[in-house]
Coordinates of C-alpha atoms in Angstrom, one line a residue:
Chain A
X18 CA -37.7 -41.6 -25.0
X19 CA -34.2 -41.3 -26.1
X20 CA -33.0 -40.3 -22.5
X21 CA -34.3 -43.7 -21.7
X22 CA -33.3 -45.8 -24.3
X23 CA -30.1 -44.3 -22.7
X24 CA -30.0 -45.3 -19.5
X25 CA -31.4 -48.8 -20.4
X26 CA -27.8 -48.9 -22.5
X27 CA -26.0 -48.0 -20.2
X28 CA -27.5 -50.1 -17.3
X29 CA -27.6 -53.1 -19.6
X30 CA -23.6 -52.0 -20.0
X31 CA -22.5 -52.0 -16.6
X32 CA -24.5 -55.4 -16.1
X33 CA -22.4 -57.0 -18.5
X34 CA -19.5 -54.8 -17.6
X35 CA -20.1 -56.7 -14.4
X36 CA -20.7 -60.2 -15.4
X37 CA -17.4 -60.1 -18.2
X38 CA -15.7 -59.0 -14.7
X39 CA -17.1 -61.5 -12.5
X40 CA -16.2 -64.1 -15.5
X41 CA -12.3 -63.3 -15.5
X42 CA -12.6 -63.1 -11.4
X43 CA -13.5 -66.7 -11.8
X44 CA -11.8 -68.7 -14.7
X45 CA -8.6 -66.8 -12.7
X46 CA -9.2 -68.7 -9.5
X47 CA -9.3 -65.1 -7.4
X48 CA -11.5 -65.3 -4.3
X49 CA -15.1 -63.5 -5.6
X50 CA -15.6 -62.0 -2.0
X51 CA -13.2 -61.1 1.0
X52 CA -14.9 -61.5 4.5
X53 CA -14.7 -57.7 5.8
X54 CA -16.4 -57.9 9.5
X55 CA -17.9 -61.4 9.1
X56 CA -19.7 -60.3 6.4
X57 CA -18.6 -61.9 3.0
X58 CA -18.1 -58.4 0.7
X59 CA -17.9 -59.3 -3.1
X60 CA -14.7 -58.5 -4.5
X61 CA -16.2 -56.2 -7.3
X62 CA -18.2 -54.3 -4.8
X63 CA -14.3 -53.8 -2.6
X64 CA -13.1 -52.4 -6.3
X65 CA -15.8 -50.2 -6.8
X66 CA -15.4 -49.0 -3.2
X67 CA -11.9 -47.9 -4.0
X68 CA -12.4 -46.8 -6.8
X69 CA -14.9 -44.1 -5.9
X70 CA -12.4 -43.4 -3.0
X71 CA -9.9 -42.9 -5.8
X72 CA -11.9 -40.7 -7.7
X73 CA -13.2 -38.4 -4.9
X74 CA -9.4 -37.8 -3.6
X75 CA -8.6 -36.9 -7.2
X76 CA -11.6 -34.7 -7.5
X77 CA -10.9 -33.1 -3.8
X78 CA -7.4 -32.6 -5.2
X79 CA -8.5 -30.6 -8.3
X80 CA -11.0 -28.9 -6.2
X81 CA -8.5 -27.5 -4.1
X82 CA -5.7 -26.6 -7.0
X83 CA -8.8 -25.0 -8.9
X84 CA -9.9 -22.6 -5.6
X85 CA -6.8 -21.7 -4.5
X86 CA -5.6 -20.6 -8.0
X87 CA -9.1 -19.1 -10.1
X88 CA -12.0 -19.1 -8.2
X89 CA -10.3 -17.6 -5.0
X90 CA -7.6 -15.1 -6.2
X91 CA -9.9 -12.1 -4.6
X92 CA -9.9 -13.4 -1.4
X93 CA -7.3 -12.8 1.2
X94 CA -4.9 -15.8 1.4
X95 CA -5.8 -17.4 4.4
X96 CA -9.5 -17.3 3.8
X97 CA -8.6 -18.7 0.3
X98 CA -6.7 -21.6 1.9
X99 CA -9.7 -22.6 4.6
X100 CA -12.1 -22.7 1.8
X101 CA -9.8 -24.9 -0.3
X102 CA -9.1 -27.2 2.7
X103 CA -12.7 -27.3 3.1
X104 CA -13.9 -28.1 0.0
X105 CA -10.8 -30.9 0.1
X106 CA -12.1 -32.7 3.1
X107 CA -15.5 -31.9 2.3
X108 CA -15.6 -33.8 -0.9
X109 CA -13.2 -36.5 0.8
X110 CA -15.5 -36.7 2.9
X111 CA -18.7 -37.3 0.7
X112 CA -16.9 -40.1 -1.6
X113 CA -15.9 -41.9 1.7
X114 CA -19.6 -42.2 2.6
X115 CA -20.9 -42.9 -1.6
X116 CA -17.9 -45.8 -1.0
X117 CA -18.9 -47.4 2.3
X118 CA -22.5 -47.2 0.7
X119 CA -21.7 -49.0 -2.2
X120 CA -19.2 -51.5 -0.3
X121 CA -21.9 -53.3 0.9
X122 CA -20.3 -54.0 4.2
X123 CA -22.7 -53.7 7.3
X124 CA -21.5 -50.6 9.2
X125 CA -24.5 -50.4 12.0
X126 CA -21.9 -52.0 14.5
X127 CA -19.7 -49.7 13.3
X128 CA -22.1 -47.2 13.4
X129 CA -23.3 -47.4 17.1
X130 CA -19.5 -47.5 18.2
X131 CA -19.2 -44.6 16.3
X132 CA -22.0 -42.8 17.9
X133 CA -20.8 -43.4 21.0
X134 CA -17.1 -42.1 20.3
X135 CA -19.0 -39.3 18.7
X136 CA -20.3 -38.5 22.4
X137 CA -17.2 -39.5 24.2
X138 CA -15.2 -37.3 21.5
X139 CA -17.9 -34.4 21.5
X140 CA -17.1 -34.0 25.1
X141 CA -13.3 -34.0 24.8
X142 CA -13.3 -31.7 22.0
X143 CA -15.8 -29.0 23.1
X144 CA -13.0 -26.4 22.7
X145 CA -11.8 -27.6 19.2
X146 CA -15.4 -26.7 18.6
X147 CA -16.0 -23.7 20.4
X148 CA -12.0 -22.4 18.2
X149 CA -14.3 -23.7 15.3
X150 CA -17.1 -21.0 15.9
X151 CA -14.7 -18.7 17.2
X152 CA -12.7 -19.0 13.8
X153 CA -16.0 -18.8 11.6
X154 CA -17.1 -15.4 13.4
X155 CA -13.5 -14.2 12.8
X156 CA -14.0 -14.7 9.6
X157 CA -17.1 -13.1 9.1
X158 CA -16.2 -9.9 11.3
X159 CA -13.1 -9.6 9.8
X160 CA -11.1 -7.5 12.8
X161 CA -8.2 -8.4 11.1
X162 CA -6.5 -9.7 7.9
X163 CA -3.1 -11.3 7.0
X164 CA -0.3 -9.0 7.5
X165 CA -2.3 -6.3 9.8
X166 CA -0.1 -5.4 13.1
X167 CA -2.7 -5.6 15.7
X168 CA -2.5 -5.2 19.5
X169 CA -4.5 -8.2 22.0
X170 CA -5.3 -6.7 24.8
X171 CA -8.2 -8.2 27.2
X172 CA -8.3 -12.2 28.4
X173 CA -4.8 -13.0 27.3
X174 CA -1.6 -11.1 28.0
X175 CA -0.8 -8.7 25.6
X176 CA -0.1 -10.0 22.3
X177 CA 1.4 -7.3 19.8
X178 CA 2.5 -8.7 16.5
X179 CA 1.7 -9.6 12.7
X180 CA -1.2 -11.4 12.0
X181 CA -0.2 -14.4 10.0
X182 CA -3.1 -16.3 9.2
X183 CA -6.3 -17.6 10.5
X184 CA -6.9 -21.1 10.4
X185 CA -10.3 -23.0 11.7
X186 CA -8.7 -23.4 15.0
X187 CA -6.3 -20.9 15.6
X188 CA -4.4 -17.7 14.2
X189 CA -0.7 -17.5 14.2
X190 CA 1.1 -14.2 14.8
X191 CA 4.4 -13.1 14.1
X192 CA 5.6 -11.1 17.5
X193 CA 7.6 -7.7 17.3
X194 CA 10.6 -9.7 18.6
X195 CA 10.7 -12.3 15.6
X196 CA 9.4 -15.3 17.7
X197 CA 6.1 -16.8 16.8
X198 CA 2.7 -17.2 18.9
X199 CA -0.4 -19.7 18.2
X200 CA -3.5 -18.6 19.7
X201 CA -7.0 -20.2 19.8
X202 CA -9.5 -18.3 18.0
X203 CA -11.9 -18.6 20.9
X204 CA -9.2 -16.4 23.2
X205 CA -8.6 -13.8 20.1
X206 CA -12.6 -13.1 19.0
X207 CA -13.0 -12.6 22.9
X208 CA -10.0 -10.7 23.3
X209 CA -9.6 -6.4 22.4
X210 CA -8.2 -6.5 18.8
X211 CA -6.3 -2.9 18.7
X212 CA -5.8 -3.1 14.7
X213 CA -3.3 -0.5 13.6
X214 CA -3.7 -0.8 9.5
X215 CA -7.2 0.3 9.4
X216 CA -6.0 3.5 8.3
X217 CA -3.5 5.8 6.0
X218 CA -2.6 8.0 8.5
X219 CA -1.5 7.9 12.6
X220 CA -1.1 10.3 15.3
X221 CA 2.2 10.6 16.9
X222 CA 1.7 11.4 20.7
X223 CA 5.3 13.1 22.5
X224 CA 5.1 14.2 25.8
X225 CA 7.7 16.5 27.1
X226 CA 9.0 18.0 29.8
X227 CA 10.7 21.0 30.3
X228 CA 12.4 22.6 33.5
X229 CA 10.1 25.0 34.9
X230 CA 11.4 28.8 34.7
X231 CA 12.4 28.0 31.2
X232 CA 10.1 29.7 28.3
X233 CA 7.0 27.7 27.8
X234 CA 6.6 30.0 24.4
X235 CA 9.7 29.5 23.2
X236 CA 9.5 25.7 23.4
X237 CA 6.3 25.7 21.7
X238 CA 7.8 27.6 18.8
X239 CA 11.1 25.8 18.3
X240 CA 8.9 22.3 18.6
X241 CA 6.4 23.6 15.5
X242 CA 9.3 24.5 14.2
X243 CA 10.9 21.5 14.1
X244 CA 7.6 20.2 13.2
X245 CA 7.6 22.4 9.9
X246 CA 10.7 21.4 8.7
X247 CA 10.5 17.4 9.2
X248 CA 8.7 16.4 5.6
X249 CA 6.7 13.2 6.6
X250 CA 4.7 15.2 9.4
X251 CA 1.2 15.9 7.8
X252 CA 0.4 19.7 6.7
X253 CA -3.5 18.3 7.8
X254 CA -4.9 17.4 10.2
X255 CA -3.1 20.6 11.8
X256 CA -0.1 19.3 14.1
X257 CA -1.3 20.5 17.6
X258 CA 1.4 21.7 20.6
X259 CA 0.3 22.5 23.8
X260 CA 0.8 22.7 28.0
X261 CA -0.7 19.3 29.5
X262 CA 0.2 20.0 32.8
X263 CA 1.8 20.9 35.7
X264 CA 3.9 18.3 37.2
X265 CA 5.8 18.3 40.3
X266 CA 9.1 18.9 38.4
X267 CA 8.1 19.6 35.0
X268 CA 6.0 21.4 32.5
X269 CA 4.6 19.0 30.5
X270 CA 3.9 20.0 26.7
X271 CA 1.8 17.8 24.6
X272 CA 3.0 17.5 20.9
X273 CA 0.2 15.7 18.7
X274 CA 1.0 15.6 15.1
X275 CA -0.1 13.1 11.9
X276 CA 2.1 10.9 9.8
X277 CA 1.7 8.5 7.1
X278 CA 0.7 5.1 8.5
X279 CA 3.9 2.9 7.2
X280 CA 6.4 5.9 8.1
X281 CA 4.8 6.6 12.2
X282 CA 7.5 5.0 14.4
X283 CA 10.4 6.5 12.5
X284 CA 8.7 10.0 12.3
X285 CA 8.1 9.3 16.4
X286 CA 11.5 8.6 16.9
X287 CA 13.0 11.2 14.5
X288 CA 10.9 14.2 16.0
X289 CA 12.3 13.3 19.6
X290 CA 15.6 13.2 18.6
X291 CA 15.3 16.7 16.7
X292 CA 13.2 18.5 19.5
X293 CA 16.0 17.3 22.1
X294 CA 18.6 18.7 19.7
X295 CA 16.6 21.6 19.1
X296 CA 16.1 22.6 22.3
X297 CA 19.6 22.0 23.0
X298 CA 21.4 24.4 20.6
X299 CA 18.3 26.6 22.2
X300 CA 19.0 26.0 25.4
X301 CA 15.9 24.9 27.1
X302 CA 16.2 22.7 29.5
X303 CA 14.1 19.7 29.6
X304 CA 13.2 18.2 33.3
X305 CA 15.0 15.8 35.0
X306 CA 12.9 13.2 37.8
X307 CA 13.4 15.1 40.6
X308 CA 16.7 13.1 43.0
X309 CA 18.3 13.1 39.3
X310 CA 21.0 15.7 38.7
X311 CA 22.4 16.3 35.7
Chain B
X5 CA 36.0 9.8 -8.2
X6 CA 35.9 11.8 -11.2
X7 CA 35.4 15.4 -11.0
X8 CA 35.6 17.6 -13.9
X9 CA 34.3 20.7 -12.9
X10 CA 30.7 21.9 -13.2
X11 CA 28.2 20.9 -16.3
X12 CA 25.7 23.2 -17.1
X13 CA 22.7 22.1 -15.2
X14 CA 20.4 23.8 -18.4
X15 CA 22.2 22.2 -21.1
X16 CA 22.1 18.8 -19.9
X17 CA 18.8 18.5 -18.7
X18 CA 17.5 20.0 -21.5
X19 CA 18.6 16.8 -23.1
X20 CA 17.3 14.6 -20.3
X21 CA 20.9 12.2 -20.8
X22 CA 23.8 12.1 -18.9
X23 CA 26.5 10.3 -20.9
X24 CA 29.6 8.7 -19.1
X25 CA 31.9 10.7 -17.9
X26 CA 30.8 13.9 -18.4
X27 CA 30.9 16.9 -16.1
X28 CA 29.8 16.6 -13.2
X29 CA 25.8 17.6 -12.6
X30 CA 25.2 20.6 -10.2
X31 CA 21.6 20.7 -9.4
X32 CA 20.9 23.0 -6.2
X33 CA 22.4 21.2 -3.5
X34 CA 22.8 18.0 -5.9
X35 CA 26.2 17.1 -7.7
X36 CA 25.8 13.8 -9.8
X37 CA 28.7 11.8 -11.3
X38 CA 28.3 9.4 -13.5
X39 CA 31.8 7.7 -14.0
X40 CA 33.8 4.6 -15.3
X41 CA 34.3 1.6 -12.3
X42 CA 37.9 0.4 -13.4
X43 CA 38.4 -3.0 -14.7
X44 CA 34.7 -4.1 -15.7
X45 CA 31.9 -2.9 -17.7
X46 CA 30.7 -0.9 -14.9
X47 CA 29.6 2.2 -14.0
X48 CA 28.9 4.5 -11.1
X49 CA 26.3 7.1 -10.2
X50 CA 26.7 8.8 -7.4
X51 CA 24.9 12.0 -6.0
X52 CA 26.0 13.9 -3.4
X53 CA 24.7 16.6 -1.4
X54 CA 27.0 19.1 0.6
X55 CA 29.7 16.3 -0.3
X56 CA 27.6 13.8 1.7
X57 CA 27.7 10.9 -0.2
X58 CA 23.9 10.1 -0.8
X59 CA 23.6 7.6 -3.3
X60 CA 25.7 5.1 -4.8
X61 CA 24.8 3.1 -7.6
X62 CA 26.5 0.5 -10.3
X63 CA 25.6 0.4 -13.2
X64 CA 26.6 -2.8 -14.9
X65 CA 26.4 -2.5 -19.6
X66 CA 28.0 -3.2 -22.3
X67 CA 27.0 -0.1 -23.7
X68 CA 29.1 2.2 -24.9
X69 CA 28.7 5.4 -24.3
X70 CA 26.6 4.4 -21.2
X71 CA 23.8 6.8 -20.8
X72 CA 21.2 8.0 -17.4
X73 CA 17.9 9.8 -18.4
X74 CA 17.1 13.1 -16.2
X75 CA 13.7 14.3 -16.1
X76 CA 11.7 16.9 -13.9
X77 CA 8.9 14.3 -12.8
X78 CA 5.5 14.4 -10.8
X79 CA 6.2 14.9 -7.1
X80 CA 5.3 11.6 -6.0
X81 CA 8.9 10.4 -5.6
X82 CA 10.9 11.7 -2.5
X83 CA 11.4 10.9 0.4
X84 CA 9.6 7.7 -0.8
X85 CA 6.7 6.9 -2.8
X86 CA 4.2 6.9 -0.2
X87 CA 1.7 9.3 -2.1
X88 CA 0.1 9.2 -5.5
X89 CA -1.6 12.4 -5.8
X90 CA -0.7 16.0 -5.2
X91 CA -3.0 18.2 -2.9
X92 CA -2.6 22.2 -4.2
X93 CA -4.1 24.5 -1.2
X94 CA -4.7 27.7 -3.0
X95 CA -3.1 31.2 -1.6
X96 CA -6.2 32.7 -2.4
X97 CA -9.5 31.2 -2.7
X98 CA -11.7 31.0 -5.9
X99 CA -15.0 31.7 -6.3
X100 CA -16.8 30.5 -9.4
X101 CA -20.3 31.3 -10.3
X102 CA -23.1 28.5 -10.6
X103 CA -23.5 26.7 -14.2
X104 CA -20.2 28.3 -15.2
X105 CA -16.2 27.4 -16.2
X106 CA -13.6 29.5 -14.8
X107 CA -9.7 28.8 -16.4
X108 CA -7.0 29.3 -13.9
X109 CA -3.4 28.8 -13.9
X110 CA -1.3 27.5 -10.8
X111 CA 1.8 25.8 -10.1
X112 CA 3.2 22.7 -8.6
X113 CA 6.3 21.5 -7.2
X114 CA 8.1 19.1 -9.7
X115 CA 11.4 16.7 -8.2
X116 CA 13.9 15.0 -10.2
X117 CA 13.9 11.5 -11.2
X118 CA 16.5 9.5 -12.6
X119 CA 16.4 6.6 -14.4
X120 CA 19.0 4.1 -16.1
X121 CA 17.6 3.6 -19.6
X122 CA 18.7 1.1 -22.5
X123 CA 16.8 1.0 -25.5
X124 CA 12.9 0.7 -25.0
X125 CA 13.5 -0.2 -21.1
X126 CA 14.4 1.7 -18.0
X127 CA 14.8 2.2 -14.2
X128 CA 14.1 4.5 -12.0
X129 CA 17.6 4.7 -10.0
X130 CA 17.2 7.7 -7.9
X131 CA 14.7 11.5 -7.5
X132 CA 15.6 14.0 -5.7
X133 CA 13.4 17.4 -4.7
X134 CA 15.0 20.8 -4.9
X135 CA 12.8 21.3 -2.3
X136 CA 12.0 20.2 1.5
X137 CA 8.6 18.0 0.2
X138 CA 5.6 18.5 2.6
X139 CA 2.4 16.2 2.9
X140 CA -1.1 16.0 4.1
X141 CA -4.1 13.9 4.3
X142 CA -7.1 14.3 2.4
X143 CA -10.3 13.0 4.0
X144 CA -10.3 11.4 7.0
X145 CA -7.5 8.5 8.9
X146 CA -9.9 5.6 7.9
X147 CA -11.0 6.3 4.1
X148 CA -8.7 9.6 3.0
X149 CA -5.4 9.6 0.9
X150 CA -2.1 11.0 1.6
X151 CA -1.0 14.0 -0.8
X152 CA 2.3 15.5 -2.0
X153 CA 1.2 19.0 -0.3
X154 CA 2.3 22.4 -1.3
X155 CA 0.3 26.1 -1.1
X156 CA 0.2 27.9 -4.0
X157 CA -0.8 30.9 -6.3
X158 CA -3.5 30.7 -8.5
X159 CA -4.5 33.6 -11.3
X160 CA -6.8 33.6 -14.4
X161 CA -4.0 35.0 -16.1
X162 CA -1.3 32.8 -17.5
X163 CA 1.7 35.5 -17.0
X164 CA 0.8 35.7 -13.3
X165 CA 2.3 32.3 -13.0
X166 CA 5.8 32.5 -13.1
X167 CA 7.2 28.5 -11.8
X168 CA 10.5 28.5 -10.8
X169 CA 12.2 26.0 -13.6
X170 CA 13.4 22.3 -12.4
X171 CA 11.4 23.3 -8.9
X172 CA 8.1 23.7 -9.9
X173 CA 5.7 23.2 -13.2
X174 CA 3.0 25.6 -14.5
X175 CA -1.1 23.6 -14.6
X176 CA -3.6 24.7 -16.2
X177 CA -6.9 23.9 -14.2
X178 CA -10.7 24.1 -15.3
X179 CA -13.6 24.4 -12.8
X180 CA -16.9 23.6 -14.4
X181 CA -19.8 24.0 -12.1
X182 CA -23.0 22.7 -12.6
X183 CA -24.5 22.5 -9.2
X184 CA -26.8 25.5 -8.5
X185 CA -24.5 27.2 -6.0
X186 CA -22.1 29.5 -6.4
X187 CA -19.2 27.3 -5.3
X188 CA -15.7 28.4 -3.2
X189 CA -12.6 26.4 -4.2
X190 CA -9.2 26.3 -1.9
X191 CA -7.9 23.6 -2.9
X192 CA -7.3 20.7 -5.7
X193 CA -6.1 17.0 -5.2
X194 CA -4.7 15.8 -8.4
X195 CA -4.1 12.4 -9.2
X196 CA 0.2 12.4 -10.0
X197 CA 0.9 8.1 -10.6
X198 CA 2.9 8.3 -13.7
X199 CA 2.4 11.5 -15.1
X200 CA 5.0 13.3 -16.9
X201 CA 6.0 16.8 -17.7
X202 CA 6.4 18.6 -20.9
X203 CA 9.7 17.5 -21.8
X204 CA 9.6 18.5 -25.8
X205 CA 8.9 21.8 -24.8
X206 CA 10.8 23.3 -21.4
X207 CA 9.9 20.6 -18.7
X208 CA 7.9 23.8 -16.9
X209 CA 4.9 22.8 -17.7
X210 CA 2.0 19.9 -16.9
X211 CA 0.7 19.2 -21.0
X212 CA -3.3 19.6 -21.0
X213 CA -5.2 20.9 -18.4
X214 CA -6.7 19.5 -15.0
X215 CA -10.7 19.5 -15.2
X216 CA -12.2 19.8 -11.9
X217 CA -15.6 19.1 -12.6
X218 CA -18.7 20.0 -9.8
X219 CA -21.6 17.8 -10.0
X220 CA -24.5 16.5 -8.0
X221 CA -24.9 12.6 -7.6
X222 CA -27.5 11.0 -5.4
X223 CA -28.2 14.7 -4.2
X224 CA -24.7 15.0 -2.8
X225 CA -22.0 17.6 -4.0
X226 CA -19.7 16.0 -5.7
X227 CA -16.2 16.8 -7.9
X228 CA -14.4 14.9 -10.4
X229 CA -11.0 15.8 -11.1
X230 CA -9.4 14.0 -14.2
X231 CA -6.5 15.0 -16.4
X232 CA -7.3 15.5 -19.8
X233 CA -4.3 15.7 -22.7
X234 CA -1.6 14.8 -20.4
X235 CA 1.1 11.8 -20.6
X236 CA 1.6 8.9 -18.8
X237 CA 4.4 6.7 -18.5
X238 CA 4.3 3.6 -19.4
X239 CA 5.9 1.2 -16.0
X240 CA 9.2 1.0 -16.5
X241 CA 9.6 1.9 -20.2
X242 CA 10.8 5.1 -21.7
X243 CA 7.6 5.7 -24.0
X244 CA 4.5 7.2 -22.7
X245 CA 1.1 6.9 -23.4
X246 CA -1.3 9.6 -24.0
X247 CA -4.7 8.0 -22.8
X248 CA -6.8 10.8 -21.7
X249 CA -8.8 10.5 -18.4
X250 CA -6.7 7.6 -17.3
X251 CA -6.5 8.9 -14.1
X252 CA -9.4 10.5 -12.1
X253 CA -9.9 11.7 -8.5
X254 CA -13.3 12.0 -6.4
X255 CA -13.2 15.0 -4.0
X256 CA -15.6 13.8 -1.8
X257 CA -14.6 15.2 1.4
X258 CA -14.6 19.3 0.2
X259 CA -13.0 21.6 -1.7

C-alpha cells in the first residue's frame, strides 16, 4: 500500500515536474518542440533524451574505473581491460537505445536503412567478426598470457616475440628485435602457439662435433665436467651426454642438460663457450665442414 | 682504495657490522672494503675476489660511523634469487618405521648476505657463497620448483654433524609417519624465503627444527614440510618475526 502511495507521489511529481517545465519553456518564448526528421520532437522529451545519454556515459565511465581497479585486479591485464571496454560500450550502448526510446522521434526509417547497412556492413566485416570469435576462444583457451615469449609457427611466417596483449580483434607482440607486430586473432588461434613460459625449467640442447680419431670418452668427461662445475645447470633431471651420430666429418655428441626457465639462453651460451675452451686447453679437436681448413 | 691488512673474519662477523674503515674483510676468496669516497658523505663497498673487482657499491649517509650488517643467510641468494627453497638429497637414505618419529640431524649450505642497515630499515647490497651453489628441480618442468641443491649427511646423532662454519648450518629435521608403511626418505625440500640463522648464538645453526610430516589425503601419500620455531625476516627491515609454520612445503612428487 505504501509502495504505491509511493509511486503515485512520485508520478504525480514528475507530472508537475513536467508541467512547471513546460510553464517556464513557454512564458520564455523558447520553441516547445524542434522538428527532428519531420517529426515535431518536444523539447522536454530532446532534454530527457540527453540527459539519459548523460547519465549512461557517466555510469559506463564509472563502470569501467570500478572494473579495471576492484572487481578485476585477479585477472590478467588485458583480459581486465576487454571486460572494462565492454562493459563501457555495453552500457553506452543500452542508454543510447533507453534515449532514442524516450526521444520520441520515429526511427523506423532509420531503422530499415539501418538494417540494410547492417547487411551491407555484415558482409564487409565478416573478418572483424570471425577476429571477434577468434579473440573470444583465445580468451577462453588461454594459450598464452601477457608477457609469455611464444613462438607462431603454422599459417603465418614465423612470429617469435612477447605477447603484449589481446584485444577483441587482434594481439600485439613485441618481436625479439624490438619492433612491433599486430596480428589478427583469427591467424594466431589457427596458427601453432609454441609457448615457452609454461614451465620453471628448460632443456638446453648442444650438438657438437668433434674430429674423428680424437677420444670420444674423454670429450664426454671434460663436457660433464664442465657441466658439474657451471651452477645454473640442474643437478635433476640428470644432464645427459652422449654419441648422436656418425657424420661424414664429425662425431657428433649430444649434450642435453636442464636450466632454470629465465636463466636458459645464457646457460646455452655459457656452456658452449666453456666446452670450446675446455676442450681447447684439452686438446680435442672439434670438426671442421669438410673443404674448411683450420 | 683502502687496505689495512686483514680483519679477523671471526671477530667481525660475530658482530654481523662492519664499521667504516675498518680492516679489510677476508672471507675465503672474498675481501670486502668498506671505505670513505672523498669529498661527500659517501661511502664505498667493494668486494673482490682474486683482486677481481666484483662489486662496487656507494653508499650515500649522514651517519657517522657508517655501518654494513653481515650475516650467514639461507642459500636462496647467489647467483641470483631464482629459488626459494632448498632441496637436501641425503648421503644415505632413511628408513623410518610406520606410525613413528625419527629425529635426525643434517646440514645445509649457508651464503653470505650483506645488507646496508640504518636504524629499523635495511638493504640487501650484496651475498656471496663460499661455495660453487648447485640446483635442481623438484617435480616435473610444468608444475615443480627449482631448489638450492646440495647432498648431504644425515645422523640421529647431533655430534655426527659437524657444519663447516660460515659454509654451512646444522638442521634439525623430524619425520613423523602416519601412513601405514614403513617409509624411505632421500631427500627434503625445505622452504628457505626469508629465513634466518641463529645469529645470537654462533650463526651454525637453523633455530627450531624442520617437521616433515607423512600423511594420507584423498588416499594419496602425502608430506608436509613446515618449519616450526624458526625466524623470519621481516622484507627489508632488520627485525624478524618468529611466526611459526609461516612457511610450508607439499612434497607431492616423492621423497
Amino acid at each position: 500500500m505504501i509502495e504505491v502511495f509511493a509511486v503515485t507521489l512520485a508520478v504525480t511529481g514528475l507530472t508537475s515536474l513536467q508541467s512547471e517545465i513546460g510553464a517556464v519553456v513557454n512564458t520564455m518564448a523558447i520553441p516547445s518542440s524542434i522538428d527532428i526528421l519531420g517529426k515535431g520532437v518536444p523539447l522536454l522529451n530532446i532534454i530527457v533524451t540527453i540527459a539519459i545519454i548523460a547519465v549512461g556515459v557517466g555510469l559506463a565511465k564509472f563502470l569501467k574505473v570500478f572494473i579495471t581497479r576492484y572487481i578485476g585486479t585477479k585477472l590478467p591485464a588485458d583480459a581486465r581491460n576487454n571486460i572494462a571496454k565492454a562493459a563501457y560500450y555495453g552500457v553506452i550502448a543500452i542508454a543510447l537505445l533507453s534515449a532514442l526510446g524516450s526521444s520520441g522521434v520515429d526511427l523506423s526509417g532509420v531503422l530499415v536503412a539501418g538494417g540494410i547497412a547492417g547487411i551491407v556492413i555484415g558482409f564487409a566485416t565478416q573478418s572483424l567478426f570471425s577476429n571477434l570469435i577468434s579473440g573470444i576462444f583465445l580468451y577462453i583457451d588461454k594459450p598464452m598470457k601477457a608477457g609469455d615469449p611464444v613462438l607462431l609457427t603454422g599459417k603465418l611466417p614465423d612470429v617469435a616475440g612477447v605477447v603484449i596483449e589481446t584485444t577483441p580483434l587482434s594481439t600485439r607482440f613485441r618481436m625479439f628485435d624490438g619492433t612491433y607486430a599486430r596480428l589478427p586473432n583469427t591467424e594466431v588461434f589457427s596458427s601453432e602457439i609454441r609457448n615457452y613460459s609454461g614451465a620453471v625449467a628448460r632443456r638446453v640442447e648442444i650438438s657438437i662435433g668433434i674430429a674423428y680419431g680424437q677420444d670420444i670418452d674423454m670429450a664426454i668427461s671434460v663436457i660433464r665436467k664442465t657441466l658439474n662445475d657451471t651452477s645454473l645447470v640442474l643437478v635433476e633431471p640428470e644432464p645427459s651426454v652422449y654419441v648422436d651420430s656418425l657424420g661424414e666429418s664429425s662425431i657428433n655428441i649430444n649434450v642435453w642438460c636442464w636450466a632454470p626457465f629465465s636463466e636458459w639462453f645464457s646457460v646455452k651460451t655459457m656452456l658452449i663457450q666453456k666446452i670450446k675452451q675446455e676442450f681447447d686447453s684439452n686438446k680435442i679437436e672439434v670438426s671442421m665442414p669438410q673443404g674448411k681448413s683450420n | 682504495m683502502q687496505n689495512k691488512g686483514k680483519g679477523n673474519m671471526e671477530d667481525i662477523l660475530k658482530q654481523h657490522l662492519i664499521h667504516i674503515g675498518e680492516n679489510d674483510l677476508v672471507i675465503g676468496e672474498n675481501r670486502i672494503v668498506f671505505g670513505n669516497k672523498s669529498g661527500s658523505h659517501s661511502f664505498l663497498y667493494q668486494r673482490y675476489v682474486a683482486d677481481k673487482l666484483v662489486s662496487n657499491i656507494t653508499v650515500v649517509s649522514h651517519e657517522s660511523p657508517a655501518v654494513i650488517g653481515i650475516f650467514p643467510a639461507a642459500p636462496v641468494l647467489t647467483p641470483k634469487r631464482i629459488s626459494r627453497n632448498l632441496c637436501l638429497k641425503f648421503k644415505s637414505p632413511v628408513i623410518v618405521d610406520q606410525k613413528s618419529v625419527a629425529e635426525l640431524y643434517t646440514k645445509m649450505p649457508v651464503e653470505i648476505a650483506v645488507y646496508r642497515q640504518h636504524r629499523e630499515e635495511e638493504m640487501l647490497i650484496d651475498a656471496f657463497s663460499l661455495q660453487s651453489p648447485r640446483y635442481t628441480l623438484y617435480g616435473s618442468p610444468e608444475s615443480g620448483v627449482l631448489c638450492r641443491y646440495d647432498e648431504v649427511e644425515v645422523s640421529t646423532l647431533r655430534d655426527d654433524i659437524k657444519p663447516e662454519k660460515y659454509k654451512e648450518a646444522l638442521v634439525r629435521v623430524r619425520i613423523r609417519n602416519d601412513i601405514h608403511n614403513v617409509i624411505k626418505v632421500t631427500k627434503i625440500v625445505i622452504p628457505m624465503d626469508n629465513v634466518i640463522l641463529d645469529h645470537l648464538h654462533d650463526d651454525s645453526r637453523l633455530p627450531g627444527h624442520v617437521e616433515m610430516i607423512l600423511d594420507h589425503t584423498f588416499g594419496k601419500e602425502v608430506v608436509n614440510i613446515h618449519l616450526a620455531g624458526t625466524k623470519i625476516k621481516r622484507p627489508d627491515k632488520t627485525s624478524a618475526t618468529g611466526k611459526e609454520d609461516s612457511l610450508t612445503f607439499l612434497m607431492d612428487a616423492g621423497y
